[in-house]
Amino acid sequence: MEKERKLLIAGNWKMNKTVAEALDLVQGLRRELAAIKEVDIVVCPPFTVLCEVSKAILDSNLRLGAQNMSENSSGAYTGEVAAGMLKEFSVRYVILGHSERRQYQKEADALIAKKALTALASSLKPIVCVGETLAEREGGNTEKVVGMQVKGSLAGISKEQMGEVVIAYEPVWAIGTGKTATTEQAQAVHAFIRKTVASLYDDATARRVRILYGGSVKPGNTRELMSQPDVDGALVGGAALEIRSFSDIVKNSI
Ligand code: PEP
């Protein structure tokens, strides 16, 4: 079935890759993926290699994303990186509210919403992550938790701005664990997220928003996940670190 939304496959490299390793990876991805026009392909390296990766993907179909940014535009915020600084390297996307940041840096929905508004004000597209833990799923609270995260993390974002926002559903129990949500589980939560966006905005906005799935996406499970009507792409962790696995995920998504 033809999707009305263009697929987006983003690789979250997390805290991995030296400059030399990053260049090897993106040069390989450029080669492997040069012919792909049907998918928006995004690589999200750590801050330390953004500059080099940005130069290496010039004039290619690869786009650049960051893994986090400050909610503030400049000033005395030691260790933080501002949206304007990312723009200098032609960064187009920024992952916000990844479950690892929610867990280790205690990022909450209100902060994520502030960051998303700052990103949008700088013409960066936020990839807003939501997802339940295993205990929350087993307690029957998936929709309650994900619904609250969606509402809280999008607070203050206008209907027009929603055109630039991407949502990533990443069940925490499936991240880096080798456990993938079944296609039915993924589709059910994606449909719920779209319904939540419709209730916050309207049907047209909900139909337009891209909702990515993340959690142990591999070349072997990509096709089935992407065949679901409300799955519009993937946020890939571990499998984004190798040329072969990431390029196969992109190719298998079509
Ligand atoms: C992630 O951290 O965004 C992720 C989905 O990781 P993995 O693909 O390794 O589960």
Short mmCIF file of N, CA, C and O in Angstrom, two decimals, residues 151-214:
data_model
loop_
_atom_site.label_atom_id
_atom_site.label_comp_id
_atom_site.label_asym_id
_atom_site.label_seq_id
_atom_site.Cartn_x
_atom_site.Cartn_y
_atom_site.Cartn_z
N LYS A 151 1.19 14.34 24.70
CA LYS A 151 0.59 15.64 25.05
C LYS A 151 1.61 16.56 25.69
O LYS A 151 1.75 17.73 25.33
N GLY A 152 2.37 16.03 26.65
CA GLY A 152 3.33 16.86 27.39
C GLY A 152 4.48 17.33 26.53
O GLY A 152 4.93 18.47 26.63
N SER A 153 4.97 16.48 25.64
CA SER A 153 6.15 16.82 24.85
C SER A 153 5.80 17.73 23.67
O SER A 153 6.70 18.31 23.07
N LEU A 154 4.52 17.81 23.34
CA LEU A 154 4.11 18.68 22.22
C LEU A 154 3.47 19.98 22.74
O LEU A 154 3.00 20.80 21.94
N ALA A 155 3.49 20.17 24.06
CA ALA A 155 2.80 21.33 24.64
C ALA A 155 3.32 22.63 24.04
O ALA A 155 4.53 22.87 24.00
N GLY A 156 2.41 23.45 23.57
CA GLY A 156 2.79 24.77 23.04
C GLY A 156 3.11 24.77 21.56
O GLY A 156 3.30 25.83 20.95
N ILE A 157 3.20 23.60 20.95
CA ILE A 157 3.52 23.52 19.52
C ILE A 157 2.23 23.76 18.71
O ILE A 157 1.20 23.15 18.99
N SER A 158 2.30 24.67 17.76
CA SER A 158 1.09 25.03 16.99
C SER A 158 0.81 23.99 15.91
O SER A 158 1.68 23.17 15.56
N LYS A 159 -0.39 24.08 15.36
CA LYS A 159 -0.79 23.18 14.27
C LYS A 159 0.16 23.34 13.08
O LYS A 159 0.59 22.36 12.48
N GLU A 160 0.52 24.57 12.77
CA GLU A 160 1.42 24.81 11.64
C GLU A 160 2.78 24.18 11.92
O GLU A 160 3.39 23.54 11.07
N GLN A 161 3.28 24.37 13.15
CA GLN A 161 4.60 23.83 13.50
C GLN A 161 4.61 22.30 13.46
O GLN A 161 5.64 21.69 13.20
N MET A 162 3.45 21.69 13.70
CA MET A 162 3.39 20.22 13.70
C MET A 162 3.79 19.63 12.35
O MET A 162 4.20 18.48 12.26
N GLY A 163 3.71 20.43 11.31
CA GLY A 163 4.14 19.97 9.99
C GLY A 163 5.63 19.64 9.95
O GLY A 163 6.08 18.92 9.07
N GLU A 164 6.38 20.17 10.90
CA GLU A 164 7.84 19.95 10.94
C GLU A 164 8.24 18.91 12.00
O GLU A 164 9.41 18.60 12.14
N VAL A 165 7.27 18.44 12.76
CA VAL A 165 7.59 17.55 13.89
C VAL A 165 7.48 16.09 13.45
O VAL A 165 6.58 15.71 12.70
N VAL A 166 8.42 15.29 13.93
CA VAL A 166 8.38 13.83 13.74
C VAL A 166 8.24 13.23 15.13
O VAL A 166 8.86 13.71 16.09
N ILE A 167 7.44 12.18 15.25
CA ILE A 167 7.31 11.48 16.55
C ILE A 167 7.95 10.11 16.39
O ILE A 167 7.79 9.46 15.34
N ALA A 168 8.71 9.68 17.39
CA ALA A 168 9.27 8.31 17.36
C ALA A 168 8.69 7.53 18.53
O ALA A 168 8.83 7.95 19.68
N TYR A 169 8.02 6.43 18.20
CA TYR A 169 7.55 5.53 19.26
C TYR A 169 8.63 4.48 19.50
O TYR A 169 8.94 3.68 18.62
N GLU A 170 9.20 4.52 20.70
CA GLU A 170 10.26 3.57 21.05
C GLU A 170 9.93 2.91 22.39
O GLU A 170 10.22 3.49 23.45
N PRO A 171 9.31 1.74 22.35
CA PRO A 171 9.06 1.04 23.62
C PRO A 171 10.40 0.79 24.31
O PRO A 171 11.30 0.21 23.71
N VAL A 172 10.52 1.26 25.53
CA VAL A 172 11.83 1.21 26.22
C VAL A 172 12.34 -0.22 26.32
O VAL A 172 13.54 -0.47 26.18
N TRP A 173 11.43 -1.17 26.47
CA TRP A 173 11.81 -2.57 26.63
C TRP A 173 12.35 -3.17 25.34
O TRP A 173 12.89 -4.28 25.34
N ALA A 174 12.22 -2.45 24.22
CA ALA A 174 12.70 -2.99 22.93
C ALA A 174 13.99 -2.32 22.48
O ALA A 174 14.54 -2.67 21.44
N ILE A 175 14.48 -1.34 23.26
CA ILE A 175 15.67 -0.59 22.81
C ILE A 175 16.93 -1.32 23.23
O ILE A 175 17.18 -1.52 24.42
N GLY A 176 17.70 -1.72 22.24
CA GLY A 176 19.00 -2.36 22.49
C GLY A 176 18.89 -3.73 23.15
O GLY A 176 19.88 -4.26 23.63
N THR A 177 17.69 -4.29 23.19
CA THR A 177 17.50 -5.55 23.90
C THR A 177 17.36 -6.73 22.94
O THR A 177 17.36 -7.88 23.37
N GLY A 178 17.22 -6.43 21.64
CA GLY A 178 16.96 -7.49 20.68
C GLY A 178 15.49 -7.86 20.63
O GLY A 178 15.06 -8.63 19.77
N LYS A 179 14.69 -7.31 21.56
CA LYS A 179 13.24 -7.58 21.54
C LYS A 179 12.58 -6.51 20.70
O LYS A 179 12.74 -5.32 20.99
N THR A 180 11.85 -6.92 19.69
CA THR A 180 11.12 -5.92 18.88
C THR A 180 9.65 -6.04 19.23
O THR A 180 9.17 -7.14 19.47
N ALA A 181 8.97 -4.91 19.21
CA ALA A 181 7.51 -5.00 19.35
C ALA A 181 7.00 -5.79 18.15
O ALA A 181 7.57 -5.69 17.06
N THR A 182 5.96 -6.57 18.34
CA THR A 182 5.38 -7.25 17.17
C THR A 182 4.80 -6.15 16.27
O THR A 182 4.54 -5.03 16.72
N THR A 183 4.60 -6.50 15.02
CA THR A 183 4.05 -5.49 14.10
C THR A 183 2.68 -5.02 14.61
O THR A 183 2.34 -3.86 14.49
N GLU A 184 1.94 -5.94 15.22
CA GLU A 184 0.60 -5.56 15.74
C GLU A 184 0.73 -4.59 16.90
O GLU A 184 -0.01 -3.61 17.01
N GLN A 185 1.70 -4.88 17.80
CA GLN A 185 1.90 -3.97 18.95
C GLN A 185 2.32 -2.59 18.45
O GLN A 185 1.83 -1.57 18.94
N ALA A 186 3.25 -2.57 17.50
CA ALA A 186 3.73 -1.28 16.98
C ALA A 186 2.58 -0.54 16.32
O ALA A 186 2.31 0.63 16.64
N GLN A 187 1.87 -1.20 15.42
CA GLN A 187 0.77 -0.54 14.70
C GLN A 187 -0.28 0.00 15.68
O GLN A 187 -0.77 1.12 15.52
N ALA A 188 -0.60 -0.77 16.71
CA ALA A 188 -1.64 -0.34 17.65
C ALA A 188 -1.22 0.96 18.35
O ALA A 188 -2.01 1.90 18.46
N VAL A 189 0.04 1.04 18.78
CA VAL A 189 0.46 2.26 19.49
C VAL A 189 0.60 3.42 18.49
O VAL A 189 0.24 4.56 18.81
N HIS A 190 1.10 3.14 17.29
CA HIS A 190 1.20 4.21 16.30
C HIS A 190 -0.19 4.80 15.98
O HIS A 190 -0.34 6.02 15.89
N ALA A 191 -1.16 3.92 15.83
CA ALA A 191 -2.53 4.40 15.55
C ALA A 191 -3.04 5.23 16.73
O ALA A 191 -3.69 6.27 16.54
N PHE A 192 -2.72 4.78 17.94
CA PHE A 192 -3.14 5.52 19.13
C PHE A 192 -2.48 6.91 19.16
O PHE A 192 -3.12 7.91 19.49
N ILE A 193 -1.18 6.96 18.82
CA ILE A 193 -0.48 8.25 18.81
C ILE A 193 -1.12 9.18 17.76
O ILE A 193 -1.35 10.36 18.01
N ARG A 194 -1.44 8.62 16.59
CA ARG A 194 -2.06 9.46 15.56
C ARG A 194 -3.41 9.98 16.03
O ARG A 194 -3.76 11.13 15.81
N LYS A 195 -4.15 9.11 16.73
CA LYS A 195 -5.46 9.55 17.26
C LYS A 195 -5.26 10.66 18.30
O LYS A 195 -6.03 11.62 18.36
N THR A 196 -4.21 10.52 19.10
CA THR A 196 -3.93 11.55 20.12
C THR A 196 -3.59 12.87 19.45
O THR A 196 -4.05 13.94 19.88
N VAL A 197 -2.78 12.82 18.38
CA VAL A 197 -2.44 14.05 17.65
C VAL A 197 -3.71 14.67 17.05
O VAL A 197 -3.90 15.88 17.09
N ALA A 198 -4.61 13.81 16.55
CA ALA A 198 -5.87 14.32 15.99
C ALA A 198 -6.68 15.03 17.07
O ALA A 198 -7.28 16.08 16.83
N SER A 199 -6.67 14.47 18.28
CA SER A 199 -7.46 15.10 19.35
C SER A 199 -6.82 16.40 19.82
O SER A 199 -7.51 17.32 20.26
N LEU A 200 -5.49 16.50 19.72
CA LEU A 200 -4.81 17.73 20.13
C LEU A 200 -4.90 18.81 19.06
O LEU A 200 -4.89 20.00 19.36
N TYR A 201 -4.90 18.38 17.79
CA TYR A 201 -4.89 19.32 16.67
C TYR A 201 -6.12 19.04 15.81
O TYR A 201 -7.22 19.42 16.18
N ASP A 202 -5.93 18.33 14.70
CA ASP A 202 -7.08 17.93 13.87
C ASP A 202 -6.68 16.73 13.01
O ASP A 202 -5.52 16.32 13.02
N ASP A 203 -7.62 16.22 12.24
CA ASP A 203 -7.36 15.00 11.45
C ASP A 203 -6.27 15.22 10.41
O ASP A 203 -5.43 14.36 10.17
N ALA A 204 -6.30 16.39 9.77
CA ALA A 204 -5.32 16.65 8.71
C ALA A 204 -3.90 16.65 9.29
O ALA A 204 -2.97 16.08 8.71
N THR A 205 -3.74 17.26 10.45
CA THR A 205 -2.42 17.30 11.10
C THR A 205 -1.99 15.89 11.47
O THR A 205 -0.83 15.50 11.28
N ALA A 206 -2.92 15.10 11.97
CA ALA A 206 -2.61 13.73 12.37
C ALA A 206 -2.23 12.87 11.16
O ALA A 206 -1.33 12.04 11.24
N ARG A 207 -2.91 13.11 10.05
CA ARG A 207 -2.59 12.33 8.83
C ARG A 207 -1.22 12.68 8.30
O ARG A 207 -0.56 11.86 7.69
N ARG A 208 -0.79 13.93 8.53
CA ARG A 208 0.51 14.39 7.98
C ARG A 208 1.70 13.97 8.82
O ARG A 208 2.80 13.80 8.32
N VAL A 209 1.51 13.83 10.13
CA VAL A 209 2.68 13.64 11.01
C VAL A 209 3.30 12.26 10.80
O VAL A 209 2.61 11.25 10.68
N ARG A 210 4.65 12.26 10.73
CA ARG A 210 5.33 10.98 10.56
C ARG A 210 5.63 10.38 11.94
O ARG A 210 6.14 11.07 12.82
N ILE A 211 5.30 9.11 12.07
CA ILE A 211 5.53 8.41 13.34
C ILE A 211 6.49 7.25 13.05
O ILE A 211 6.16 6.32 12.31
N LEU A 212 7.70 7.34 13.62
CA LEU A 212 8.73 6.33 13.40
C LEU A 212 8.64 5.28 14.49
O LEU A 212 8.27 5.58 15.63
N TYR A 213 9.04 4.06 14.15
CA TYR A 213 9.17 3.02 15.18
C TYR A 213 10.64 2.84 15.52
O TYR A 213 11.50 2.86 14.63
N GLY A 214 10.95 2.67 16.80
CA GLY A 214 12.33 2.38 17.20
C GLY A 214 12.36 1.32 18.27
O GLY A 214 11.49 1.28 19.15
#
